[in-house]
Short mmCIF file of C-alpha atoms in Angstrom, two decimals:
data_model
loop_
_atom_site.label_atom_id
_atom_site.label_comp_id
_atom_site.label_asym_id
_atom_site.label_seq_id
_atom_site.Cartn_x
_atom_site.Cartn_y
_atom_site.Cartn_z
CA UNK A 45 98.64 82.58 143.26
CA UNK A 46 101.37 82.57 140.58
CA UNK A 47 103.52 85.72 140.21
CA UNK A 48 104.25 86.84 136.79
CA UNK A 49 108.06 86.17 135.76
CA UNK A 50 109.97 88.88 136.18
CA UNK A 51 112.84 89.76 132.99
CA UNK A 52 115.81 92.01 132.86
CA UNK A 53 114.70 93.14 129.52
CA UNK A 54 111.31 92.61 127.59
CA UNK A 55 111.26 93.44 124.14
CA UNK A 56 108.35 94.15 122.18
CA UNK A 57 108.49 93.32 118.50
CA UNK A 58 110.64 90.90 116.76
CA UNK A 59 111.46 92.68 113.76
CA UNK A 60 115.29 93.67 112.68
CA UNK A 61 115.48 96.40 115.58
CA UNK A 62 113.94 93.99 118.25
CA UNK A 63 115.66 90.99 117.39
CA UNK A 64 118.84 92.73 117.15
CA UNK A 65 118.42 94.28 120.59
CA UNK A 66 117.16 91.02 122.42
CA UNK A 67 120.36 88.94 120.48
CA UNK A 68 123.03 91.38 122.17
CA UNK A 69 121.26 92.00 125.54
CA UNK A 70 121.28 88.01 125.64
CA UNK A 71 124.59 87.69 124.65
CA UNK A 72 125.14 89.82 127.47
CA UNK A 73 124.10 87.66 130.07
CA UNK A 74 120.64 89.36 130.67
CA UNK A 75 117.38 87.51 131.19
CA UNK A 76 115.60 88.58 127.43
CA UNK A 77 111.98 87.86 126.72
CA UNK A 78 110.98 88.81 122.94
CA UNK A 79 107.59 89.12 122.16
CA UNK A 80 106.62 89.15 118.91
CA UNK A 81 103.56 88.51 117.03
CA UNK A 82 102.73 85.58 114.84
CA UNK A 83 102.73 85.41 110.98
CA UNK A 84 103.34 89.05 110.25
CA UNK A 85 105.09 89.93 107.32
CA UNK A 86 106.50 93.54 107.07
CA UNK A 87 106.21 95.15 103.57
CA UNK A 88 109.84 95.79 102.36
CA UNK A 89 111.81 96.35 99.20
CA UNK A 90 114.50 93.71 101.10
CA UNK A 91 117.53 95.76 100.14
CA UNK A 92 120.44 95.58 102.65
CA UNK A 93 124.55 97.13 102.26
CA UNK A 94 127.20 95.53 102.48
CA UNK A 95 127.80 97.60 105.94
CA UNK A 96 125.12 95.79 107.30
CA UNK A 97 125.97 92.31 106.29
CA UNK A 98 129.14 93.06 108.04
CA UNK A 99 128.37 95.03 110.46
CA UNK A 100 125.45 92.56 111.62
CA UNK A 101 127.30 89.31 110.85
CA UNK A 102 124.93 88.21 108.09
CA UNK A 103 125.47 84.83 106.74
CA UNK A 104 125.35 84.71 102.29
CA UNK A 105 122.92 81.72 102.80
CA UNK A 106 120.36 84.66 103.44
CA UNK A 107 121.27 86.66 100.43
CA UNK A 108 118.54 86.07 97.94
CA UNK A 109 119.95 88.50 95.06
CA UNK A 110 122.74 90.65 94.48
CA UNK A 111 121.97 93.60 92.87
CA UNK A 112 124.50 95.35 90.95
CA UNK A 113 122.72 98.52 89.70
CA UNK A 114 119.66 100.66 90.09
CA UNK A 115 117.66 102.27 87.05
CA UNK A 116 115.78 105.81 88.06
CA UNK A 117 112.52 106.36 86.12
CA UNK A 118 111.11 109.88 85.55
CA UNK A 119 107.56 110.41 84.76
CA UNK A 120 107.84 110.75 81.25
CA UNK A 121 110.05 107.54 81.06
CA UNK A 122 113.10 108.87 80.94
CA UNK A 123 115.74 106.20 82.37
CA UNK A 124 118.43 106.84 84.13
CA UNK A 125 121.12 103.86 85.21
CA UNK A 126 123.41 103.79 88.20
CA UNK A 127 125.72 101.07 88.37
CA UNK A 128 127.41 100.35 91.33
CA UNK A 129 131.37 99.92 90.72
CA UNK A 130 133.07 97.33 92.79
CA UNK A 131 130.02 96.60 94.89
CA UNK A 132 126.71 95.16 95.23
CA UNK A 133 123.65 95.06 97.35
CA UNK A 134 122.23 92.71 99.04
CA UNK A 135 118.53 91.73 98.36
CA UNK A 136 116.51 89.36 101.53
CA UNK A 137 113.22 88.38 102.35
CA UNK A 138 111.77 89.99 105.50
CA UNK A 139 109.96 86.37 106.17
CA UNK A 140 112.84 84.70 106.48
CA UNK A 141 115.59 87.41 107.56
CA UNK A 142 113.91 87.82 110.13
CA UNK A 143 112.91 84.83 111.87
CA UNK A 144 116.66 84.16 111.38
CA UNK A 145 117.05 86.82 113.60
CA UNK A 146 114.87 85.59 115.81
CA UNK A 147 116.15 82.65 116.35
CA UNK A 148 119.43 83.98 116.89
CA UNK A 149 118.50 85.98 119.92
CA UNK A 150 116.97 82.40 121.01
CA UNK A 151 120.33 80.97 120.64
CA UNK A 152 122.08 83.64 122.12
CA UNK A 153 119.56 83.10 125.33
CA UNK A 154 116.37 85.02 125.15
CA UNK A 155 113.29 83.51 125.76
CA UNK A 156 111.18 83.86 122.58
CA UNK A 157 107.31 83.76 122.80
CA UNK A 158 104.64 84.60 120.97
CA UNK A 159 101.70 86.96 121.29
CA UNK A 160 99.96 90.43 121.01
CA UNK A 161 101.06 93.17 123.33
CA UNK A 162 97.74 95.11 124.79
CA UNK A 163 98.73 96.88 128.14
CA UNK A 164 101.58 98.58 130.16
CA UNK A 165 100.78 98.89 133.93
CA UNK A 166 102.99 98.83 136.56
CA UNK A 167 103.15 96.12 140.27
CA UNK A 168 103.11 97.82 143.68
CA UNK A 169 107.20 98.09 143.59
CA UNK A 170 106.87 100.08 140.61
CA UNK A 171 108.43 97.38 138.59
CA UNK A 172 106.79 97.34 134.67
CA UNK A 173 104.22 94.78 134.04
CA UNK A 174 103.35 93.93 129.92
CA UNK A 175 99.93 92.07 129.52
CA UNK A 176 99.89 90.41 126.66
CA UNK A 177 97.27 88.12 124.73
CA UNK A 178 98.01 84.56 123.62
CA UNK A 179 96.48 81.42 122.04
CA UNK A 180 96.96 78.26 123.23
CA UNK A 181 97.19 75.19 120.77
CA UNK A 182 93.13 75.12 120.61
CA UNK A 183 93.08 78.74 119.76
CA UNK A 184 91.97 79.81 122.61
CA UNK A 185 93.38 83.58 123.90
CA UNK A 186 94.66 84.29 127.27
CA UNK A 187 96.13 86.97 128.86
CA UNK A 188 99.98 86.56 130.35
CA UNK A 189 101.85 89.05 132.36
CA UNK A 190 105.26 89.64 132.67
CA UNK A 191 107.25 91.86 134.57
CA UNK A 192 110.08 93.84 133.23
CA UNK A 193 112.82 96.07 134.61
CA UNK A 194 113.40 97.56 131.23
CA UNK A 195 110.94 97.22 128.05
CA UNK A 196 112.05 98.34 124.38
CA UNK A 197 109.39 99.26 122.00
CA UNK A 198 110.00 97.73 118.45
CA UNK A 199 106.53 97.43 118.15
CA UNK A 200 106.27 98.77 114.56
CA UNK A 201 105.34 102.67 113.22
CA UNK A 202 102.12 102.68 115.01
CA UNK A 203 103.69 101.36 118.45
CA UNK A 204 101.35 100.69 121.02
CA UNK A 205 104.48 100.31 123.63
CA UNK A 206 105.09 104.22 122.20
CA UNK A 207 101.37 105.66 122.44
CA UNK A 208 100.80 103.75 126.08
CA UNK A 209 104.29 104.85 127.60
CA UNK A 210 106.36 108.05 125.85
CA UNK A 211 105.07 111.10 125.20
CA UNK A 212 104.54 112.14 121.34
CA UNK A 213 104.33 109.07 120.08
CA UNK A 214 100.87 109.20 119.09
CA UNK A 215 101.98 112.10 116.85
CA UNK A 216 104.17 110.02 114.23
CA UNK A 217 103.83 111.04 110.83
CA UNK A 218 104.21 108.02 108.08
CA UNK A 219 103.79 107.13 104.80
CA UNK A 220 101.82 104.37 103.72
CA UNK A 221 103.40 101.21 101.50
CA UNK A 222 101.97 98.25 100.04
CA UNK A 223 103.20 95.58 97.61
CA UNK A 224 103.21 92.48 95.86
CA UNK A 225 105.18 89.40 95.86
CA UNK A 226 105.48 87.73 92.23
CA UNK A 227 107.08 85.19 90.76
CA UNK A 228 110.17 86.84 89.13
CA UNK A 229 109.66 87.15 84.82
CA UNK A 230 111.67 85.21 83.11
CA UNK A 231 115.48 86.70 82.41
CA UNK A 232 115.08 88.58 79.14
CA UNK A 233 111.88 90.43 79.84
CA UNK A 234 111.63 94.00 78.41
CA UNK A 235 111.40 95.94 81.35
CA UNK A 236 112.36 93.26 84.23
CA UNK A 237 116.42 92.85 85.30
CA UNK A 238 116.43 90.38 88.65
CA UNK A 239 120.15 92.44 88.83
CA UNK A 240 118.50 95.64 88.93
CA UNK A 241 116.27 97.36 91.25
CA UNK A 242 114.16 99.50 89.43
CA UNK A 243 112.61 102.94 91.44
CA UNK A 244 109.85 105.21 89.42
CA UNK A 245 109.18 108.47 90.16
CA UNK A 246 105.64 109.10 88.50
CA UNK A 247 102.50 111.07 90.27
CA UNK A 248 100.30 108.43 89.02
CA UNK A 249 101.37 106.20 90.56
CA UNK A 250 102.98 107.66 93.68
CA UNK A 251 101.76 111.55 94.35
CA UNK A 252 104.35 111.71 97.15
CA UNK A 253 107.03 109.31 97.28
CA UNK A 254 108.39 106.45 94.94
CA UNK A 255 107.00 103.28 93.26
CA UNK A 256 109.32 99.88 92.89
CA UNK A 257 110.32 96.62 91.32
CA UNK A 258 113.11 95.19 93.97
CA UNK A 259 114.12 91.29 92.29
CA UNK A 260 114.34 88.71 94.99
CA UNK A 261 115.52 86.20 93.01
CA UNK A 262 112.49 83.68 92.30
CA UNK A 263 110.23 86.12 92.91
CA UNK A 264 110.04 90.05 92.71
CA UNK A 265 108.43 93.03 94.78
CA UNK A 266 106.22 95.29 93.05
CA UNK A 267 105.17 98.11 95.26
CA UNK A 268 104.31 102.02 95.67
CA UNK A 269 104.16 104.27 98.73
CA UNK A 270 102.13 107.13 99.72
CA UNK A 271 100.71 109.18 102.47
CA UNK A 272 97.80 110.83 100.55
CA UNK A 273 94.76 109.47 102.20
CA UNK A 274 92.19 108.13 99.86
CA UNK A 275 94.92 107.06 97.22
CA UNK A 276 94.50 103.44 96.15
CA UNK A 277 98.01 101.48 96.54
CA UNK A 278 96.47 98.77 95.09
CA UNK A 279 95.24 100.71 92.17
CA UNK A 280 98.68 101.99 91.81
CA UNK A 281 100.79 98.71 91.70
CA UNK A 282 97.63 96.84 89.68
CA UNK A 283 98.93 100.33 87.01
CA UNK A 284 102.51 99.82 87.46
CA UNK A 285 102.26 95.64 86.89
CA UNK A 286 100.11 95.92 83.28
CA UNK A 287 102.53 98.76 82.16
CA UNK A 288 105.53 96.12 82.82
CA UNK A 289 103.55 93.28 81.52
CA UNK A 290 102.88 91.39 84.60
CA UNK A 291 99.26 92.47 84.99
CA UNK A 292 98.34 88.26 84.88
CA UNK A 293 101.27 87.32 87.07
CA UNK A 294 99.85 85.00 90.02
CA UNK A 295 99.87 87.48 93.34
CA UNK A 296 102.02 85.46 95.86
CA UNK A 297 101.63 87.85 98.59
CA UNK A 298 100.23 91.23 99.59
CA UNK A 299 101.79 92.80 102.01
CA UNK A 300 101.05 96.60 103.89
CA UNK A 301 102.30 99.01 106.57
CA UNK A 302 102.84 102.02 107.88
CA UNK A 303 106.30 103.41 107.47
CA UNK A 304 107.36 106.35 109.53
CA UNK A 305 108.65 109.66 107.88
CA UNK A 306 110.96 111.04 110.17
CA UNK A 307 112.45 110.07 114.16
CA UNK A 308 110.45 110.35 117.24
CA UNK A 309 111.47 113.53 119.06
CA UNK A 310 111.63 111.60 122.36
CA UNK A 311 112.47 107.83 122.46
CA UNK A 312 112.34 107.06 125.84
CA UNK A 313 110.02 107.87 129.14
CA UNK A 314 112.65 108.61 131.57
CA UNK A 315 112.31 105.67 133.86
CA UNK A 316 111.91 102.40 132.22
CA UNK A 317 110.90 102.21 128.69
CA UNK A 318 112.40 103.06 125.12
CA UNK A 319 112.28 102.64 121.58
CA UNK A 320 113.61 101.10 118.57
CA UNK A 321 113.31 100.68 114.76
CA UNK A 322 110.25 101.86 113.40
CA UNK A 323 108.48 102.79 116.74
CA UNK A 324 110.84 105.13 116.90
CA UNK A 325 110.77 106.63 113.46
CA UNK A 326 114.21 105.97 111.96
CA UNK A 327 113.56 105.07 108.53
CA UNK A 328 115.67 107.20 106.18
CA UNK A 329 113.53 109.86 103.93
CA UNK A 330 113.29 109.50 100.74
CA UNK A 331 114.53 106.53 100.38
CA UNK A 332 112.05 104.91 102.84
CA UNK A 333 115.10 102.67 103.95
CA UNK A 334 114.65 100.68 107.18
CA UNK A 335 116.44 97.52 107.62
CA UNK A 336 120.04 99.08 108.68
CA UNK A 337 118.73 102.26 110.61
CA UNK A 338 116.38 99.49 112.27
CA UNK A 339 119.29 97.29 113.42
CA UNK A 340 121.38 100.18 113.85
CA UNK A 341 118.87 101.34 116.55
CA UNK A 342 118.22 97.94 118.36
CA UNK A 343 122.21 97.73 118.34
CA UNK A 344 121.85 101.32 120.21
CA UNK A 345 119.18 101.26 122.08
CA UNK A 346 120.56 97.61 123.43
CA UNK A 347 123.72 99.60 124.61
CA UNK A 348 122.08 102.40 126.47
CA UNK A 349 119.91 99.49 128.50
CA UNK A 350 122.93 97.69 129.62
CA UNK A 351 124.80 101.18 130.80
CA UNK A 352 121.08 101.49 132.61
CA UNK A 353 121.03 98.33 134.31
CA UNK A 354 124.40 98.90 135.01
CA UNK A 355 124.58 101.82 136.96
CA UNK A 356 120.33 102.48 137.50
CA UNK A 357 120.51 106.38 136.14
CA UNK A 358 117.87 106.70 133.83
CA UNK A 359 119.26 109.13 131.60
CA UNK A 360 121.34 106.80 129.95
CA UNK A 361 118.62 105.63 127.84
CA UNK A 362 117.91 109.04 126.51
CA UNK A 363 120.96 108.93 125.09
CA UNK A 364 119.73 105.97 122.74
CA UNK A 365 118.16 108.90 120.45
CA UNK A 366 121.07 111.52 121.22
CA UNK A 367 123.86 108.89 119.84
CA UNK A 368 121.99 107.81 116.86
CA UNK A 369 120.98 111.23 115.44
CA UNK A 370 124.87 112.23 116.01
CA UNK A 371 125.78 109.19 113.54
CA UNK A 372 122.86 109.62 111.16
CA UNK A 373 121.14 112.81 111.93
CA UNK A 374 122.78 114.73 109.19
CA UNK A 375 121.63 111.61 106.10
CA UNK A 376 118.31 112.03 107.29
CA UNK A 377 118.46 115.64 107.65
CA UNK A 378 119.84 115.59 103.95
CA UNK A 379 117.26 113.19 102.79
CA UNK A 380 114.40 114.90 104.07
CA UNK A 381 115.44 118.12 102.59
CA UNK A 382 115.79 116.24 99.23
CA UNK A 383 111.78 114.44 99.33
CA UNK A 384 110.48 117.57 100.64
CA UNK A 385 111.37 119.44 98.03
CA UNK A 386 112.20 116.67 94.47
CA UNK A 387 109.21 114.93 95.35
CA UNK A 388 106.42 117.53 95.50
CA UNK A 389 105.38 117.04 91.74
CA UNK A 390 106.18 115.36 88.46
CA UNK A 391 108.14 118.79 87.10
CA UNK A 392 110.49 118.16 89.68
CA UNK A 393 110.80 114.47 89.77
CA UNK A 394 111.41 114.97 86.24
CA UNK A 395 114.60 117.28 87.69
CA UNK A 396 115.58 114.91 90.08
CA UNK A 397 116.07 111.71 87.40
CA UNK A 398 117.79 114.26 85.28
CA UNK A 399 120.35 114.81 88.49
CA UNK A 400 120.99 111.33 88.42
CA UNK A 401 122.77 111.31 85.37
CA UNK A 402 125.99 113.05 86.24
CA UNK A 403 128.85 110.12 87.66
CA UNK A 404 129.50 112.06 90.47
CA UNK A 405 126.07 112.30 92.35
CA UNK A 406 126.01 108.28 91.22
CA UNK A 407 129.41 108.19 93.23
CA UNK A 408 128.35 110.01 96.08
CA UNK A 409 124.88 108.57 96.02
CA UNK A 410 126.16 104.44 96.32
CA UNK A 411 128.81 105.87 98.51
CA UNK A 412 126.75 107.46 100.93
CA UNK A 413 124.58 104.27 100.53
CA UNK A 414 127.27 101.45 101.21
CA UNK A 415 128.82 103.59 104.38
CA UNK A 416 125.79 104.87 105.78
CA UNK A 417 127.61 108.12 106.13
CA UNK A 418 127.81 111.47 104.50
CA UNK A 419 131.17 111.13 101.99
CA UNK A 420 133.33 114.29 102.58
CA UNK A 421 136.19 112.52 100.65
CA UNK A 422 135.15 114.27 97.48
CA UNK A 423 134.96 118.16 97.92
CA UNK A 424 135.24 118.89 94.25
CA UNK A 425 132.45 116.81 93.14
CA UNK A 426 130.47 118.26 96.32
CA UNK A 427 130.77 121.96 94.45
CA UNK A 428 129.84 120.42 91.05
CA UNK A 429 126.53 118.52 92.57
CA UNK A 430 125.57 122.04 94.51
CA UNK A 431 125.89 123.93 91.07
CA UNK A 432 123.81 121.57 89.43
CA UNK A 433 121.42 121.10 91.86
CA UNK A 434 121.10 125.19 91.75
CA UNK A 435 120.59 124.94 87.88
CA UNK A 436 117.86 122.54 88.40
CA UNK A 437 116.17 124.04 91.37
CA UNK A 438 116.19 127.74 89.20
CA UNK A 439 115.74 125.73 85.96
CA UNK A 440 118.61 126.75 84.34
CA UNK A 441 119.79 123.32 83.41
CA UNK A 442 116.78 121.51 81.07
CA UNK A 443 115.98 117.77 82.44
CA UNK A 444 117.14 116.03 79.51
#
């Protein structure tokens, strides 16, 4: 009878939180396995700041645009341009950011293989077992077990590593987002800058959140985001590409997911298990950024497994979620506040665009952005963005 192998870590879910979290737990002399399904694409505007490139050691060969300014779109077409001064940022494609990821966890020494996680159970010891189905080079699916002494969930909003093992996780609340992948328009097009990333605010074609055109160079993604059930995404982009003049662009790719809306109130199960990236909910609001928070979380959650292992008290990883809220808790508290509220209907989105104009909340805005931080370095322009903000909300101020 063959035993299943038995790792330090298994991670579920190779994305930019998993990957991240297998690469330092490898580099860390652990025995990693990553798991991670094959030929999934995740959905994704692409942007990443410079922070991250940094932070994250990011090699330029990966950069696929640099975008040096964002245009804001109100529903009645009103345009509103924020350049960033001094800066730029970065634009990748999920396909091949992360497999580069991947294989840099590979490199750094985790075992990488590939298959579909289905069940959490646990051996006689009480050590974690992960079944998991495979295909073998006829196609044919099998079912391997592993054994784990810690397992991180980066299995994606819907996380069934999250609903099998912590508490709540069933419960996540997302938005829905869908896009397509073009070929670029040719430089010169009316309403189509590959240095610009373009974000609409319209009911039509998002009731809830935010429609897109993010350049990637060659080609460009066209997408919209919801969580009204019954509304057609589809519909919505098919709108937003014949009022742009791509309507008979070829489709390279469609691409769909599940995004969540705000963190998990509990990331971890007290014993064994915790999570990361999306399974774990941080992607900012409003902004429906991911890529940073994601890696940011695998980066965190990778820490409080090696104090674990370390010294066996469990609590350490509940201080995964603890840590990460104190660094970014108060953004996403901010950000929330701001879709809650901006994004309720086209009156107010109209507001919102009309915010956008004044140089200080552009400031603050790419600040906040590039640091991944609240900017406190400002107070004056603080008061001035409060005021207006107050004139808008009361509609004092007209949204001109």
């Amino acid at each position: 009878m063959t035993h299943p192998t038995t790792f330090d870590v298994a991670v579920v879910g190779g994305g930019p939180a998993g990957a991240t979290a297998a690469n330092d737990l490898a580099r860390l002399g652990y025995q990693v396995l990553l798991l991670d399904r094959a030929g999934r694409i995740k959905p994704c505007g692409g942007a990443i700041p410079p922070r991250l490139i940094a932070e994250f050691e990011i090699p330029d060969e990966l950069l696929v645009a640099r975008i040096s300014s964002a245009r804001m779109v109100s529903p009645t077409d009103k345009q509103v341009d924020m350049p960033i001064d001094g800066g730029f940022v970065g634009m990748i494609d999920r396909d091949v950011f992360d497999e580069w990821l991947r294989e840099r966890s590979a490199r750094s020494g985790a075992e990488r293989r590939t298959g579909t996680f289905r069940e959490f159970t646990r051996d006689q010891d009480g050590v974690a077992v992960l079944k998991y189905e495979s295909r073998d080079t006829k196609g044919t699916a099998q079912t391997v077990s592993v054994r784990a002494r810690v397992v991180i969930g980066a299995d994606g909003a819907v996380s069934a590593v999250g609903r099998q093992c912590i508490p709540g996780a069933e419960s996540i609340r997302y938005v829905f987002a869908y896009h397509e992948i073009v070929r670029s328009p040719e430089q010169g097009h009316a309403s189509f800058d590959g240095a610009r990333c373009d974000v609409i605010y319209r009911g039509k074609l998002s009731p809830d959140f935010y429609s897109w055109i993010f350049p990637h160079g060659t080609t460009t993604s066209i997408g919209t985001g919801s969580a009204c059930k019954g509304f057609s995404l589809r519909g919505s982009v098919a709108e937003l590409r014949k009022t742009l003049g791509l309507g008979h662009t070829a489709i390279l790719r469609r691409e769909g997911a599940p995004i969540p809306l705000e963190p998990l109130k509990r990331w971890d199960n007290g014993r064994d298990v915790v999570l990361a990236g999306d399974a774990a909910g941080v992607v900012a609001p409003a902004s429906g950024e991911g890529i940073y928070y994601a890696m940011a979380s695998g980066r965190i959650v990778a820490d409080a497994v090696h104090r674990f292992l370390r010294t066996g008290d469990a609590r350490e990883l509940a201080c995964a979620r603890k840590r990460f809220m104190r660094l970014h808790g108060g953004v996403f508290w901010i950000l929330r506040l701001m879709q809650r509220y901006w994004y309720t209907n086209d009156n107010r989105r109209e507001r919102f665009v009309a915010i956008c104009r004044d140089r200080a909340v552009q400031q603050l805005t790419w600040d906040a952005y590039m640091n991944k931080a609240l900017v406190r370095a400002r107070p004056l322009s603080h008061v001035r963005i409060f005021f207006k903000n107050i004139a808008h909300l009361t509609g004092l101020a007209r949204a001109t």
